Short mmCIF file of C-alpha atoms in Angstrom, two decimals:
data_model
loop_
_atom_site.label_atom_id
_atom_site.label_comp_id
_atom_site.label_asym_id
_atom_site.label_seq_id
_atom_site.Cartn_x
_atom_site.Cartn_y
_atom_site.Cartn_z
CA UNK A 1 -190.48 67.75 92.70
CA UNK A 2 -190.06 64.14 93.63
CA UNK A 3 -187.09 62.43 91.86
CA UNK A 4 -187.99 59.74 89.38
CA UNK A 5 -186.00 56.45 89.19
CA UNK A 6 -183.76 56.47 86.09
CA UNK A 7 -182.52 53.73 83.88
CA UNK A 8 -179.86 53.95 81.20
CA UNK A 9 -180.17 51.63 78.18
CA UNK A 10 -176.85 50.62 76.44
CA UNK A 11 -176.66 49.37 72.95
CA UNK A 12 -173.20 49.12 71.28
CA UNK A 13 -174.68 49.36 67.94
CA UNK A 14 -177.25 51.30 65.84
CA UNK A 15 -180.29 52.12 68.17
CA UNK A 16 -182.48 52.61 65.14
CA UNK A 17 -181.92 48.92 64.32
CA UNK A 18 -182.40 47.62 67.89
CA UNK A 19 -186.34 47.77 68.19
CA UNK A 20 -186.46 45.63 71.39
CA UNK A 21 -184.21 48.21 73.22
CA UNK A 22 -186.42 50.94 71.88
CA UNK A 23 -189.59 49.26 73.13
CA UNK A 24 -187.71 48.75 76.57
CA UNK A 25 -187.25 52.61 76.58
CA UNK A 26 -190.94 53.32 75.72
CA UNK A 27 -192.16 50.97 78.37
CA UNK A 28 -189.82 52.39 81.01
CA UNK A 29 -190.90 55.93 80.23
CA UNK A 30 -194.60 55.54 79.54
CA UNK A 31 -195.66 52.51 81.67
CA UNK A 32 -193.31 52.65 84.54
CA UNK A 33 -192.74 56.42 84.53
CA UNK A 34 -188.97 56.26 84.71
CA UNK A 35 -186.55 58.69 83.28
CA UNK A 36 -184.54 56.98 80.49
CA UNK A 37 -181.21 57.63 78.86
CA UNK A 38 -180.27 55.69 75.82
CA UNK A 39 -176.46 55.33 75.08
CA UNK A 40 -175.95 53.93 71.63
CA UNK A 41 -174.45 54.42 68.21
CA UNK A 42 -176.19 56.52 65.65
CA UNK A 43 -177.11 55.54 62.16
CA UNK A 44 -180.70 54.75 61.56
CA UNK A 45 -183.42 56.99 63.00
CA UNK A 46 -185.36 55.72 66.03
CA UNK A 47 -189.08 55.39 66.15
CA UNK A 48 -190.88 58.78 66.31
CA UNK A 49 -192.50 57.74 69.62
CA UNK A 50 -188.98 57.37 71.22
CA UNK A 51 -187.73 60.63 69.68
CA UNK A 52 -190.92 62.53 70.95
CA UNK A 53 -191.13 61.06 74.35
CA UNK A 54 -190.26 63.71 76.95
CA UNK A 55 -188.77 61.22 79.42
CA UNK A 56 -186.27 59.66 76.94
CA UNK A 57 -182.90 61.16 76.00
CA UNK A 58 -180.67 59.68 73.37
CA UNK A 59 -176.98 60.11 73.60
CA UNK A 60 -175.27 59.07 70.31
CA UNK A 61 -171.76 57.70 70.34
CA UNK A 62 -169.64 57.83 67.21
CA UNK A 63 -168.98 54.47 65.52
CA UNK A 64 -165.40 53.23 65.31
CA UNK A 65 -163.96 51.94 62.05
CA UNK A 66 -160.48 50.73 61.56
CA UNK A 67 -160.58 49.48 57.98
CA UNK A 68 -157.05 50.62 57.13
CA UNK A 69 -155.60 48.90 60.09
CA UNK A 70 -157.56 45.64 59.46
CA UNK A 71 -155.80 45.27 56.05
CA UNK A 72 -152.60 45.20 57.95
CA UNK A 73 -153.57 42.93 60.88
CA UNK A 74 -157.19 41.87 61.58
CA UNK A 75 -156.33 40.69 65.09
CA UNK A 76 -154.69 44.07 65.90
CA UNK A 77 -157.73 45.91 64.43
CA UNK A 78 -160.16 43.89 66.54
CA UNK A 79 -158.16 44.56 69.82
CA UNK A 80 -157.66 48.32 69.01
CA UNK A 81 -161.33 48.77 68.16
CA UNK A 82 -162.43 47.07 71.33
CA UNK A 83 -160.09 49.28 73.45
CA UNK A 84 -161.34 52.45 71.79
CA UNK A 85 -164.89 51.45 72.18
CA UNK A 86 -164.39 50.63 75.87
CA UNK A 87 -163.02 54.08 76.68
CA UNK A 88 -165.77 55.88 74.49
CA UNK A 89 -168.55 53.82 76.19
CA UNK A 90 -167.20 54.47 79.69
CA UNK A 91 -166.87 58.15 78.98
CA UNK A 92 -170.49 58.34 77.87
CA UNK A 93 -171.77 56.16 80.81
CA UNK A 94 -170.12 58.69 83.22
CA UNK A 95 -171.36 61.73 81.26
CA UNK A 96 -174.96 60.89 81.51
CA UNK A 97 -176.90 61.49 84.81
CA UNK A 98 -176.31 58.64 87.35
CA UNK A 99 -178.86 55.95 86.79
CA UNK A 100 -180.32 53.62 89.18
CA UNK A 101 -179.65 50.74 86.86
CA UNK A 102 -178.14 50.06 83.37
CA UNK A 103 -180.01 47.76 81.03
CA UNK A 104 -177.55 46.47 78.35
CA UNK A 105 -178.25 44.66 75.07
CA UNK A 106 -176.03 41.63 74.74
CA UNK A 107 -174.47 40.82 72.19
CA UNK A 108 -172.13 42.57 71.51
CA UNK A 109 -170.46 41.45 74.73
CA UNK A 110 -167.05 42.79 74.07
CA UNK A 111 -166.33 45.58 75.47
CA UNK A 112 -169.92 46.37 76.38
CA UNK A 113 -170.29 44.14 79.48
CA UNK A 114 -167.01 45.02 81.07
CA UNK A 115 -167.63 48.79 80.39
CA UNK A 116 -171.05 48.69 81.90
CA UNK A 117 -169.87 46.60 84.95
CA UNK A 118 -167.09 49.02 85.65
CA UNK A 119 -169.56 51.96 85.43
CA UNK A 120 -172.04 50.07 87.78
CA UNK A 121 -169.25 49.47 90.35
CA UNK A 122 -168.00 53.03 90.34
CA UNK A 123 -171.39 54.77 90.16
CA UNK A 124 -173.19 52.26 92.42
CA UNK A 125 -175.78 51.28 89.85
CA UNK A 126 -177.76 48.04 89.18
CA UNK A 127 -176.67 45.82 86.24
CA UNK A 128 -179.42 44.17 84.12
CA UNK A 129 -178.54 42.39 80.92
CA UNK A 130 -181.01 41.53 78.15
CA UNK A 131 -179.67 38.51 76.23
CA UNK A 132 -180.82 38.55 72.56
CA UNK A 133 -178.30 35.89 71.56
CA UNK A 134 -174.67 34.67 72.44
CA UNK A 135 -171.87 36.96 71.02
CA UNK A 136 -169.54 34.03 70.83
CA UNK A 137 -171.82 32.11 68.45
CA UNK A 138 -172.08 35.08 66.11
CA UNK A 139 -168.24 35.39 66.25
CA UNK A 140 -167.82 31.58 65.52
CA UNK A 141 -169.73 31.93 62.24
CA UNK A 142 -166.80 33.78 60.72
CA UNK A 143 -163.93 32.19 62.70
CA UNK A 144 -165.19 28.63 63.72
CA UNK A 145 -166.27 27.60 67.16
CA UNK A 146 -162.76 26.33 68.15
CA UNK A 147 -160.83 29.53 67.36
CA UNK A 148 -158.88 30.94 70.30
CA UNK A 149 -160.66 34.26 69.85
CA UNK A 150 -164.06 32.71 70.04
CA UNK A 151 -163.08 30.79 73.06
CA UNK A 152 -161.89 33.84 74.87
CA UNK A 153 -165.06 35.77 73.88
CA UNK A 154 -167.18 32.90 75.29
CA UNK A 155 -165.19 33.01 78.58
CA UNK A 156 -165.59 36.90 78.73
CA UNK A 157 -169.27 36.68 77.99
CA UNK A 158 -169.97 33.95 80.66
CA UNK A 159 -167.80 35.74 83.26
CA UNK A 160 -169.40 39.16 83.02
CA UNK A 161 -172.81 37.69 82.47
CA UNK A 162 -172.88 36.09 85.94
CA UNK A 163 -172.20 39.46 87.35
CA UNK A 164 -175.53 40.94 86.44
CA UNK A 165 -178.05 41.87 89.14
CA UNK A 166 -180.94 40.87 86.89
CA UNK A 167 -181.23 39.07 83.58
CA UNK A 168 -183.71 38.82 80.81
CA UNK A 169 -183.62 36.61 77.63
CA UNK A 170 -185.80 35.89 74.58
CA UNK A 171 -186.60 32.20 74.69
CA UNK A 172 -187.14 29.33 77.09
CA UNK A 173 -184.32 27.49 75.27
CA UNK A 174 -182.01 30.34 75.94
CA UNK A 175 -183.11 30.51 79.61
CA UNK A 176 -182.23 26.81 79.96
CA UNK A 177 -178.76 27.33 78.20
CA UNK A 178 -178.00 30.34 80.56
CA UNK A 179 -178.90 28.26 83.72
CA UNK A 180 -177.13 25.03 82.68
CA UNK A 181 -173.94 26.34 81.21
CA UNK A 182 -173.47 29.89 82.52
CA UNK A 183 -175.05 29.63 86.05
CA UNK A 184 -177.35 32.61 85.19
CA UNK A 185 -181.02 32.75 86.20
CA UNK A 186 -182.93 34.59 83.58
CA UNK A 187 -186.51 35.66 83.17
CA UNK A 188 -187.94 35.09 79.78
CA UNK A 189 -189.27 38.27 77.95
CA UNK A 190 -190.79 37.06 74.68
CA UNK A 191 -190.67 39.56 71.94
CA UNK A 192 -194.23 40.81 71.17
CA UNK A 193 -195.62 43.27 68.74
CA UNK A 194 -196.24 46.78 70.09
CA UNK A 195 -199.50 48.59 69.30
CA UNK A 196 -198.26 50.23 66.15
CA UNK A 197 -197.93 46.84 64.44
CA UNK A 198 -201.48 45.99 63.53
CA UNK A 199 -203.53 45.20 60.35
CA UNK A 200 -203.98 48.33 58.24
CA UNK A 201 -206.88 49.80 56.32
CA UNK A 202 -206.92 49.93 52.53
CA UNK A 203 -206.52 53.69 52.63
CA UNK A 204 -203.21 53.36 54.55
CA UNK A 205 -202.05 50.69 52.14
CA UNK A 206 -202.78 52.79 49.16
CA UNK A 207 -201.09 55.96 50.55
CA UNK A 208 -198.11 53.69 51.32
CA UNK A 209 -198.05 52.19 47.74
CA UNK A 210 -198.29 55.81 46.36
CA UNK A 211 -195.11 56.77 48.44
CA UNK A 212 -193.40 53.76 47.28
CA UNK A 213 -194.71 53.85 43.72
CA UNK A 214 -191.38 54.96 42.04
CA UNK A 215 -189.27 52.51 44.04
CA UNK A 216 -191.62 49.64 42.96
CA UNK A 217 -192.62 50.59 39.48
CA UNK A 218 -189.50 52.38 38.16
CA UNK A 219 -186.52 51.06 39.91
CA UNK A 220 -183.20 52.15 38.35
CA UNK A 221 -181.77 49.34 36.11
CA UNK A 222 -184.81 47.06 36.30
CA UNK A 223 -187.43 46.10 33.63
CA UNK A 224 -189.50 43.27 34.91
CA UNK A 225 -193.15 41.99 35.36
CA UNK A 226 -193.97 44.84 37.79
CA UNK A 227 -192.20 47.72 36.44
CA UNK A 228 -194.44 50.03 34.35
CA UNK A 229 -192.07 52.60 32.76
CA UNK A 230 -194.44 55.32 33.75
CA UNK A 231 -193.37 58.85 34.68
CA UNK A 232 -191.69 59.87 37.95
CA UNK A 233 -193.56 60.93 41.04
CA UNK A 234 -191.96 64.41 40.60
CA UNK A 235 -193.66 64.83 37.23
CA UNK A 236 -196.87 66.93 37.55
CA UNK A 237 -198.61 64.55 35.16
CA UNK A 238 -197.81 61.46 37.14
CA UNK A 239 -201.16 59.70 38.15
CA UNK A 240 -200.88 58.17 41.68
CA UNK A 241 -204.61 57.34 41.83
CA UNK A 242 -203.54 54.04 40.53
CA UNK A 243 -200.58 51.90 42.02
CA UNK A 244 -199.55 48.34 41.03
CA UNK A 245 -201.77 47.15 43.91
CA UNK A 246 -204.63 49.48 44.23
CA UNK A 247 -206.87 52.01 42.42
CA UNK A 248 -208.77 55.12 43.52
CA UNK A 249 -211.91 56.38 41.85
CA UNK A 250 -213.06 59.40 43.77
CA UNK A 251 -213.55 58.33 47.38
CA UNK A 252 -213.67 54.58 46.27
CA UNK A 253 -210.63 52.40 46.84
CA UNK A 254 -210.14 48.87 45.71
CA UNK A 255 -207.43 46.29 45.26
CA UNK A 256 -206.67 45.23 41.65
CA UNK A 257 -207.78 41.66 41.01
CA UNK A 258 -204.60 41.36 38.70
CA UNK A 259 -202.13 42.70 41.30
CA UNK A 260 -198.99 40.80 42.13
CA UNK A 261 -198.88 38.93 45.42
CA UNK A 262 -196.70 40.90 47.94
CA UNK A 263 -194.21 38.93 49.93
CA UNK A 264 -192.04 40.83 52.51
CA UNK A 265 -188.95 39.77 54.29
CA UNK A 266 -186.66 41.94 56.45
CA UNK A 267 -183.02 41.05 56.88
CA UNK A 268 -179.79 42.32 58.34
CA UNK A 269 -177.93 40.89 55.36
CA UNK A 270 -175.57 38.85 57.46
CA UNK A 271 -174.31 35.25 57.35
CA UNK A 272 -177.01 33.93 59.83
CA UNK A 273 -179.58 34.36 57.02
CA UNK A 274 -179.10 32.34 53.86
CA UNK A 275 -180.74 34.68 51.29
CA UNK A 276 -179.92 32.40 48.50
CA UNK A 277 -182.68 30.12 49.75
CA UNK A 278 -185.24 32.71 48.79
CA UNK A 279 -183.64 33.41 45.50
CA UNK A 280 -183.65 29.74 44.54
CA UNK A 281 -187.26 29.25 45.65
CA UNK A 282 -188.31 32.28 43.48
CA UNK A 283 -186.44 30.78 40.47
CA UNK A 284 -188.23 27.36 41.09
CA UNK A 285 -191.64 29.15 41.28
CA UNK A 286 -190.94 30.88 38.08
CA UNK A 287 -189.69 27.90 36.17
CA UNK A 288 -192.60 25.76 37.28
CA UNK A 289 -195.09 28.17 35.88
CA UNK A 290 -193.13 28.51 32.73
CA UNK A 291 -193.02 24.72 32.38
CA UNK A 292 -196.75 24.73 32.76
CA UNK A 293 -197.17 27.24 30.15
CA UNK A 294 -195.11 25.10 27.62
CA UNK A 295 -193.51 28.38 26.69
CA UNK A 296 -196.77 29.69 25.34
CA UNK A 297 -196.11 33.55 25.16
CA UNK A 298 -199.60 34.09 23.71
CA UNK A 299 -201.24 33.77 27.11
CA UNK A 300 -202.42 37.06 28.74
CA UNK A 301 -199.73 37.78 31.44
CA UNK A 302 -202.40 39.55 33.47
CA UNK A 303 -204.79 36.69 33.77
CA UNK A 304 -202.53 33.68 33.70
CA UNK A 305 -204.50 30.53 34.16
CA UNK A 306 -202.58 27.34 34.17
CA UNK A 307 -203.56 23.62 34.55
CA UNK A 308 -201.16 21.91 37.14
CA UNK A 309 -203.29 19.10 38.84
CA UNK A 310 -206.66 17.20 38.60
CA UNK A 311 -207.71 18.97 35.50
CA UNK A 312 -208.48 22.12 37.40
CA UNK A 313 -207.42 25.48 36.53
CA UNK A 314 -205.90 27.80 39.22
CA UNK A 315 -204.56 31.34 39.05
CA UNK A 316 -200.91 31.77 39.96
CA UNK A 317 -200.08 35.33 40.40
CA UNK A 318 -196.84 37.36 39.78
CA UNK A 319 -194.89 37.56 42.92
CA UNK A 320 -193.20 40.71 44.17
CA UNK A 321 -190.67 40.35 47.01
CA UNK A 322 -189.87 43.48 48.97
CA UNK A 323 -186.78 42.96 51.07
CA UNK A 324 -186.12 45.62 53.78
CA UNK A 325 -182.94 46.09 55.79
CA UNK A 326 -179.23 47.06 55.88
CA UNK A 327 -176.30 44.95 56.06
CA UNK A 328 -172.89 43.90 54.67
CA UNK A 329 -174.19 41.24 52.12
CA UNK A 330 -176.91 43.45 50.57
CA UNK A 331 -174.86 44.51 47.55
CA UNK A 332 -173.66 40.93 46.86
CA UNK A 333 -177.29 39.65 46.71
CA UNK A 334 -178.65 42.59 44.74
CA UNK A 335 -175.96 41.58 42.08
CA UNK A 336 -177.29 37.97 42.17
CA UNK A 337 -180.92 39.22 41.83
CA UNK A 338 -179.86 41.34 38.74
CA UNK A 339 -178.56 38.18 36.97
CA UNK A 340 -181.74 36.13 37.55
CA UNK A 341 -183.89 35.84 34.50
CA UNK A 342 -187.48 35.82 35.93
CA UNK A 343 -190.72 36.34 34.15
CA UNK A 344 -193.37 36.12 36.82
CA UNK A 345 -191.31 37.00 39.96
CA UNK A 346 -189.37 40.18 40.81
CA UNK A 347 -187.48 41.72 43.80
CA UNK A 348 -187.08 45.18 45.46
CA UNK A 349 -184.61 46.01 48.14
CA UNK A 350 -185.26 49.13 50.27
CA UNK A 351 -184.90 50.59 53.68
CA UNK A 352 -188.23 52.01 55.18
CA UNK A 353 -188.86 54.35 58.13
CA UNK A 354 -189.95 52.93 61.38
CA UNK A 355 -193.50 54.36 60.69
CA UNK A 356 -193.82 52.91 57.10
CA UNK A 357 -192.45 49.38 57.83
CA UNK A 358 -195.48 48.26 59.91
CA UNK A 359 -197.70 49.60 57.05
CA UNK A 360 -195.71 47.42 54.57
CA UNK A 361 -196.31 44.28 56.73
CA UNK A 362 -199.95 45.16 57.16
CA UNK A 363 -200.27 45.47 53.41
CA UNK A 364 -198.43 42.28 52.38
CA UNK A 365 -199.85 38.85 51.70
CA UNK A 366 -197.14 36.69 53.17
CA UNK A 367 -193.85 37.15 55.10
CA UNK A 368 -190.67 35.15 54.80
CA UNK A 369 -188.05 34.68 57.61
CA UNK A 370 -184.54 33.30 56.68
CA UNK A 371 -183.16 33.67 60.22
CA UNK A 372 -181.62 30.63 61.54
CA UNK A 373 -179.85 31.95 64.70
CA UNK A 374 -176.12 31.50 65.28
CA UNK A 375 -176.96 29.83 68.63
CA UNK A 376 -180.21 28.18 67.62
CA UNK A 377 -181.66 29.79 70.75
CA UNK A 378 -183.10 33.27 69.80
CA UNK A 379 -186.20 34.02 67.78
CA UNK A 380 -186.51 36.58 64.87
CA UNK A 381 -188.43 39.70 65.86
CA UNK A 382 -189.50 40.18 62.29
CA UNK A 383 -191.91 37.33 62.74
CA UNK A 384 -193.34 38.78 65.88
CA UNK A 385 -193.91 42.12 63.94
CA UNK A 386 -195.59 40.15 61.06
CA UNK A 387 -198.00 38.36 63.50
CA UNK A 388 -198.86 41.70 64.95
CA UNK A 389 -200.07 42.96 61.46
CA UNK A 390 -201.85 39.57 60.78
CA UNK A 391 -199.32 38.57 58.28
CA UNK A 392 -198.47 34.68 58.11
CA UNK A 393 -194.92 33.57 57.59
CA UNK A 394 -192.87 30.92 55.88
CA UNK A 395 -189.85 30.47 58.04
CA UNK A 396 -186.70 28.49 58.09
CA UNK A 397 -186.92 25.66 60.57
CA UNK A 398 -184.47 25.62 63.39
CA UNK A 399 -184.30 24.29 67.03
CA UNK A 400 -186.52 26.74 68.99
CA UNK A 401 -188.62 28.23 66.14
CA UNK A 402 -191.66 26.31 67.47
CA UNK A 403 -191.75 28.58 70.49
CA UNK A 404 -193.18 31.20 67.82
CA UNK A 405 -194.32 29.59 64.57
CA UNK A 406 -196.96 26.83 64.85
CA UNK A 407 -196.51 25.03 61.54
CA UNK A 408 -199.83 25.00 59.73
CA UNK A 409 -201.56 27.37 62.08
CA UNK A 410 -199.86 30.83 61.75
CA UNK A 411 -197.11 29.91 59.33
CA UNK A 412 -195.24 27.10 57.61
CA UNK A 413 -191.70 25.92 58.21
CA UNK A 414 -189.22 24.86 55.46
CA UNK A 415 -185.77 23.57 55.28
CA UNK A 416 -184.80 23.92 51.65
CA UNK A 417 -185.52 26.21 48.67
CA UNK A 418 -187.63 23.53 46.87
CA UNK A 419 -189.74 23.25 50.00
CA UNK A 420 -190.31 26.96 50.04
CA UNK A 421 -191.21 26.92 46.43
CA UNK A 422 -193.85 24.17 47.06
CA UNK A 423 -195.26 26.33 49.79
CA UNK A 424 -195.44 29.37 47.59
CA UNK A 425 -197.27 27.38 44.94
CA UNK A 426 -199.70 26.08 47.39
CA UNK A 427 -200.41 29.27 49.36
CA UNK A 428 -200.97 31.53 46.12
CA UNK A 429 -203.04 29.05 44.32
CA UNK A 430 -206.22 30.83 43.37
CA UNK A 431 -204.83 34.23 44.39
CA UNK A 432 -206.38 36.58 45.19
CA UNK A 433 -209.81 35.28 45.94
CA UNK A 434 -209.59 31.51 46.10
CA UNK A 435 -206.32 30.83 48.13
CA UNK A 436 -207.89 29.14 51.04
CA UNK A 437 -204.76 27.88 52.65
CA UNK A 438 -203.25 31.39 52.67
CA UNK A 439 -206.43 32.86 54.33
CA UNK A 440 -206.38 30.19 57.00
CA UNK A 441 -202.89 30.97 57.86
CA UNK A 442 -203.69 34.67 57.89
CA UNK A 443 -206.40 34.01 60.46
CA UNK A 444 -203.90 32.16 62.59
CA UNK A 445 -201.31 34.92 62.36
CA UNK A 446 -203.89 37.49 63.39
CA UNK A 447 -205.05 35.44 66.36
CA UNK A 448 -201.39 35.04 67.46
CA UNK A 449 -200.64 38.60 67.04
CA UNK A 450 -203.66 39.94 68.89
CA UNK A 451 -203.30 37.41 71.85
CA UNK A 452 -200.38 39.24 73.45
CA UNK A 453 -198.70 42.67 73.04
CA UNK A 454 -195.31 43.93 74.22
CA UNK A 455 -196.73 46.23 76.85
CA UNK A 456 -198.52 43.46 78.64
CA UNK A 457 -195.60 41.01 78.23
CA UNK A 458 -193.14 43.66 79.53
CA UNK A 459 -195.14 44.73 82.50
CA UNK A 460 -195.44 40.97 83.54
CA UNK A 461 -191.99 39.72 82.98
CA UNK A 462 -189.57 42.59 82.37
CA UNK A 463 -190.73 45.30 84.82
CA UNK A 464 -190.39 43.12 87.97
CA UNK A 465 -186.76 42.39 87.20
CA UNK A 466 -185.69 45.91 86.32
CA UNK A 467 -187.86 47.39 89.22
CA UNK A 468 -186.24 45.14 91.78
CA UNK A 469 -182.78 46.37 90.71
CA UNK A 470 -183.53 49.82 90.04
CA UNK A 471 -185.66 50.70 92.88
CA UNK A 472 -183.28 49.08 95.32
CA UNK A 473 -180.49 51.39 94.07
CA UNK A 474 -182.80 54.32 93.82
CA UNK A 475 -183.79 53.98 97.58
CA UNK A 476 -180.17 53.74 98.57
CA UNK A 477 -179.40 56.94 96.64
CA UNK A 478 -182.16 58.91 98.37
CA UNK A 479 -181.43 57.64 101.92
#
């Protein structure tokens, strides 16, 4: 049997939370017909397509935690952790079959780039870096850009970055930065939605809402405008023909006209996403409706009509925000959410499987992105996924966001919580049937999402870079 070219994908992090590297693996295995090894930390489950692919093997490394040592000395803990990670990573890179090229995610840069470069030199492999952001800018968010550790990290990242045989990056702004300040020539590979991010049928949405019914309607410790107090899903008498959004009568499915508007945001719960913006905007939305009601509690909450402008009456719905993701600041913000006193708005936080997440996006009415980028040079993949499902987005404005979000066409940009609140009021005016502004953005998002897919973008911009490096080394190994 003829030997296939082989590429090893390296992620010093949770591979389940690295969708772009999973998409690389799928494209290498399915489109390019390469053998693929993934060396990464475990944690979240990878997409089922990755797990089932016969040409992909995942090699999970143990995560390193030195919490006890960090209480004594943070600097010593950082250095010790980097050293341990270096030796673990090198061990795994020598344990796997020899690849023709390594494709490494950056950041994190330390010790990943040095470990991969050493392995490339000793095993005579190609070295390809996919720049998602700059590691030193992420470190600078907690230490400050002028800290000695940040400066050393920047030097390290630049030094080893120039050693790559091929380079990919996520935006034109990053491509320019790499060329001007790092001497690195990179090819831009924009994130694009893979085929499993698409608009969903009502049947799929209803089935998803049934699976999530308990998490949405009966969350522990919550009683709000969406919770119902009905029995658990495990109760035989629980009726799941009706969800908070949809209802089923025999074979007939329909959306409830009194349903809440569903707003989705995904987050890593880190400092580069100011989640307080969303909380403040939700509070403003809630207070503006309360002010318009003049504290009149006699009005039917299910059919709340309020007079806000020009003597016309518009329907403003309840808002349900579902926030997905894992990260260090999640508990802090969940505690803040519990302290909010909201009548027409509520929040749910959850972690969804890789199969259910696209269904949630395809079932939502609006997406929100709070990503600001530590460098200002990368773009949030969550917006790409939303567009793939035809979901428009309200996104925090920063330097290169215009490469993805066209303000007024497929989404709206905001810079403050009051601006986001204004957008929510404007977009959901007349929901669900008469919100023309929202429907126009949905059409723009669908057009953007269907215009290009990951497979085509990858074949045009990534495959030539990886092929040039890997095939060259592959031919050497077979001579």
